[in-house]
C-alpha positions as a printed NumPy array, in Angstrom:
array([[  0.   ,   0.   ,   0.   ],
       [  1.222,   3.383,  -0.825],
       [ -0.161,   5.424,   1.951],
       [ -0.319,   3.644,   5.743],
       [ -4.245,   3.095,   6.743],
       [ -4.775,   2.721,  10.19 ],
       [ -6.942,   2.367,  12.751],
       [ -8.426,   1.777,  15.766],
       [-11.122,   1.8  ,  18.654],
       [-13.054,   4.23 ,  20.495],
       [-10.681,   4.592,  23.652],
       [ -7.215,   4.076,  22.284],
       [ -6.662,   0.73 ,  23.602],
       [ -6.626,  -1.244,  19.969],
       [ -5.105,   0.215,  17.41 ],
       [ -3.944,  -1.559,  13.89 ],
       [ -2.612,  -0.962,  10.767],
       [ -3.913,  -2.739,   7.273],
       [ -0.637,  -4.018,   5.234],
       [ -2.649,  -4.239,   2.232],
       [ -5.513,  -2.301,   0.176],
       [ -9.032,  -4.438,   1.437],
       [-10.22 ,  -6.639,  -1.322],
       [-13.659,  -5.22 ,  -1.675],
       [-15.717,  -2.516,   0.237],
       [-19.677,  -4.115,   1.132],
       [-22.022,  -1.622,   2.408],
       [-24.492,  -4.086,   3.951],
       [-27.914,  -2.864,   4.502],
       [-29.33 ,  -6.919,   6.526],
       [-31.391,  -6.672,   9.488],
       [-28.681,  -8.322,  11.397],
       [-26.252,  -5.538,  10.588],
       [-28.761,  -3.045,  10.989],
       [-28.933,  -4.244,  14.309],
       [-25.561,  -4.842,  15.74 ],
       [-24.493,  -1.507,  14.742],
       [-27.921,   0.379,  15.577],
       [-27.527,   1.95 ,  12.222],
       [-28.798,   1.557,   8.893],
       [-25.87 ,  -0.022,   7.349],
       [-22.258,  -1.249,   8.056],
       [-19.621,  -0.278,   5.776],
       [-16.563,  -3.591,   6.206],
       [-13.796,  -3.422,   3.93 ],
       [-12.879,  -7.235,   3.416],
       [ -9.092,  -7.903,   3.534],
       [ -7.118, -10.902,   4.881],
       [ -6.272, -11.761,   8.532],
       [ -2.613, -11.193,   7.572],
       [ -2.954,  -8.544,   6.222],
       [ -3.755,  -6.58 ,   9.746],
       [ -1.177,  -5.93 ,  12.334],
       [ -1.866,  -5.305,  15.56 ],
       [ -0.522,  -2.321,  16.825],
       [ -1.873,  -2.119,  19.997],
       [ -3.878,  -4.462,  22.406],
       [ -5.931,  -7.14 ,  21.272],
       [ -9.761,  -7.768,  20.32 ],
       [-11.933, -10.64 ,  21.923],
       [-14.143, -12.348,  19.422],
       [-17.451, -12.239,  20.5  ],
       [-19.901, -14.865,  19.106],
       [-22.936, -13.423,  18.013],
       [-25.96 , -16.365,  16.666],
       [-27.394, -15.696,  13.618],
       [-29.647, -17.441,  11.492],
       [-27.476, -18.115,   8.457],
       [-24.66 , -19.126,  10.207],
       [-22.034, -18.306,  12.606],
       [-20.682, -14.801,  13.209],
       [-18.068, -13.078,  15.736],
       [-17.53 ,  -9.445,  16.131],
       [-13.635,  -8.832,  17.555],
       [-13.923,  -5.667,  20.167],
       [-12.178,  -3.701,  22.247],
       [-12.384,  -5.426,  25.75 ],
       [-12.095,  -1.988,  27.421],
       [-14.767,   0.297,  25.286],
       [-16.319,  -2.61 ,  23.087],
       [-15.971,  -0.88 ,  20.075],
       [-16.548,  -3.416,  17.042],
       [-13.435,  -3.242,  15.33 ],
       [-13.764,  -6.108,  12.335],
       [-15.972,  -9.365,  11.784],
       [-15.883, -13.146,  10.757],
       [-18.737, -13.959,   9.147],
       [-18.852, -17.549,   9.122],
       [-15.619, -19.113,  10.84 ],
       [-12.915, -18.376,   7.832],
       [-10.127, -17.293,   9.868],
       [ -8.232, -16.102,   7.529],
       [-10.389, -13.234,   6.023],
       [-11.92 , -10.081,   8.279],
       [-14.152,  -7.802,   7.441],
       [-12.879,  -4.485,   8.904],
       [-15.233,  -1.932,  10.068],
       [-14.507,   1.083,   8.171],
       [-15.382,   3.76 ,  10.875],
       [-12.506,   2.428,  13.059],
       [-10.134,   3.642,  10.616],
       [ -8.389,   6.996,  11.51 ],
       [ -9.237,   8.274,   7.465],
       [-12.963,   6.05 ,   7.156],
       [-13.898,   8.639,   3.992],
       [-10.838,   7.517,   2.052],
       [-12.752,   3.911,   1.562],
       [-16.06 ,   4.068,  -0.495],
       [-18.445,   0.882,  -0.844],
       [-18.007,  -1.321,  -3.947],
       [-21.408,  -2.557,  -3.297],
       [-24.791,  -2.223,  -1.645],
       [-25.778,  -5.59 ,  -0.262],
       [-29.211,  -6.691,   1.123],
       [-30.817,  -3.595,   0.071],
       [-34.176,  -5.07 ,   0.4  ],
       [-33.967,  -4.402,   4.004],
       [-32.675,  -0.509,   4.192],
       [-33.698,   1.969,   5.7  ],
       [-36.474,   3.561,   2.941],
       [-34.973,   7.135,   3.627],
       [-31.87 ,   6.295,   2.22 ],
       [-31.224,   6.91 ,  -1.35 ],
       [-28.155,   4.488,  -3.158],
       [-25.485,   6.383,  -5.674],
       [-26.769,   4.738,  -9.046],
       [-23.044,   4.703, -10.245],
       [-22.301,   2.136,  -6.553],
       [-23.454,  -1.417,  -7.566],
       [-26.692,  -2.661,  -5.652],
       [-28.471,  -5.836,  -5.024],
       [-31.71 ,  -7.201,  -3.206],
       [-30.089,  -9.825,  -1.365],
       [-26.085, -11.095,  -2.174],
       [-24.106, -11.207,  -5.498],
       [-21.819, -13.327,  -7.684],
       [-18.528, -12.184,  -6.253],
       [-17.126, -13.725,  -9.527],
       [-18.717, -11.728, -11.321],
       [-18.295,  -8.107,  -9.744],
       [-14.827,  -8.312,  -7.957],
       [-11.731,  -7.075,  -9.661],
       [ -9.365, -10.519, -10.964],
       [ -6.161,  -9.591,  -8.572],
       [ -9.115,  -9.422,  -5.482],
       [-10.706, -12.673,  -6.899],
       [ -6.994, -14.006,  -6.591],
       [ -6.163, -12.549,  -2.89 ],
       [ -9.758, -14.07 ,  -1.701],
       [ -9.142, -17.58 ,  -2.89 ],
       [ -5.602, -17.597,  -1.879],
       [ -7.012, -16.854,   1.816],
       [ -9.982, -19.384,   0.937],
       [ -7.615, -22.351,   0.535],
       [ -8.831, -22.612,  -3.107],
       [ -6.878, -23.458,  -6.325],
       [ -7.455, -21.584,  -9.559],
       [ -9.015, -23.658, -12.244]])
C-alpha cells in the first residue's frame, strides 16, 4: 500500500494498521447488521487476517448467533468498540469496520448488499453497484481481489 491506513477503537486501547488495500468494500444494509451496529448499514472493507497488524492491544471475538450461520464481532475489551468481523468461521479473512479507521472517507463501498432491508430514507449512488439480497462475487470483484480471496480461501485456480 502506498499510503499507511490505520486504525483503531473508540478509547485508544486497539489500534492496527492494514498491510494491504481491502479486497472489496460491502455496504451491507441486513437486518442483522442493521442491528448490531444500531444503524442503517455497516460499511466492512474485506481484507485478509494477515494482512492486519496489531498495533496495539488485542480484540476478543465475540460470538454473536445468527440465522445463516455463525458470526463473531472482535472488540475492544475496554470500550467494546466493534473493530472487524468473521462472518462464518474463515479465519483467515476479516471484514474491517470502516469507521474504526483513523481516514474512514478515504474507503467508499463497492457494493450495496441486502438492500431489500434498508432503511427507505436512504437513497443508493446509481453509479455504486446494488443488489436485493447477495451477489456473484465472480462476477463483480476485480481478478487480482478474486486471486487474494481464494488464496485466503484455501482454493486453487481452475
Amino acid at each position: 500500500m502506498a499510503k499507511k491506513v490505520t486504525g483503531g477503537c473508540a478509547c485508544g486501547s486497539i489500534r492496527y494498521q492494514l498491510l494491504d488495500k481491502p479486497m472489496f468494500v460491502h455496504c451491507c444494509h441486513c437486518d442483522d447488521c442493521q442491528r448490531l451496529t444500531g444503524s442503517a448499514f455497516v460499511l466492512n472493507a474485506i481484507i485478509e487476517t494477515q494482512a492486519i497488524k496489531l498495533l496495539r492491544g488485542k480484540p476478543v471475538a465475540v460470538p454473536v448467533p445468527r440465522e445463516n450461520g455463525p458470526h463473531e464481532i472482535y472488540r475492544c475489551p475496554r470500550c467494546q468498540t466493534a473493530v472487524w468481523s468473521d462472518y462464518g468461521r474463515r479465519p483467515n479473512l476479516r471484514f474491517v469496520r470502516v469507521g474504526t479507521l483513523d481516514n474512514p472517507g478515504a474507503l467508499k463501498p463497492d457494493v450495496h448488499i441486502y438492500t431489500r432491508s434498508k432503511a427507505k430514507w436512504l437513497k443508493l449512488p446509481k453509479q455504486t453497484p446494488s443488489f436485493r439480497d447477495y451477489y456473484n462475487t465472480s462476477k463483480l470483484w476485480p481478478k487480482a481481489s478474486l486471486k487474494r480471496l481464494n488464496a485466503a480461501l484455501g482454493k486453487t485456480e481452475s
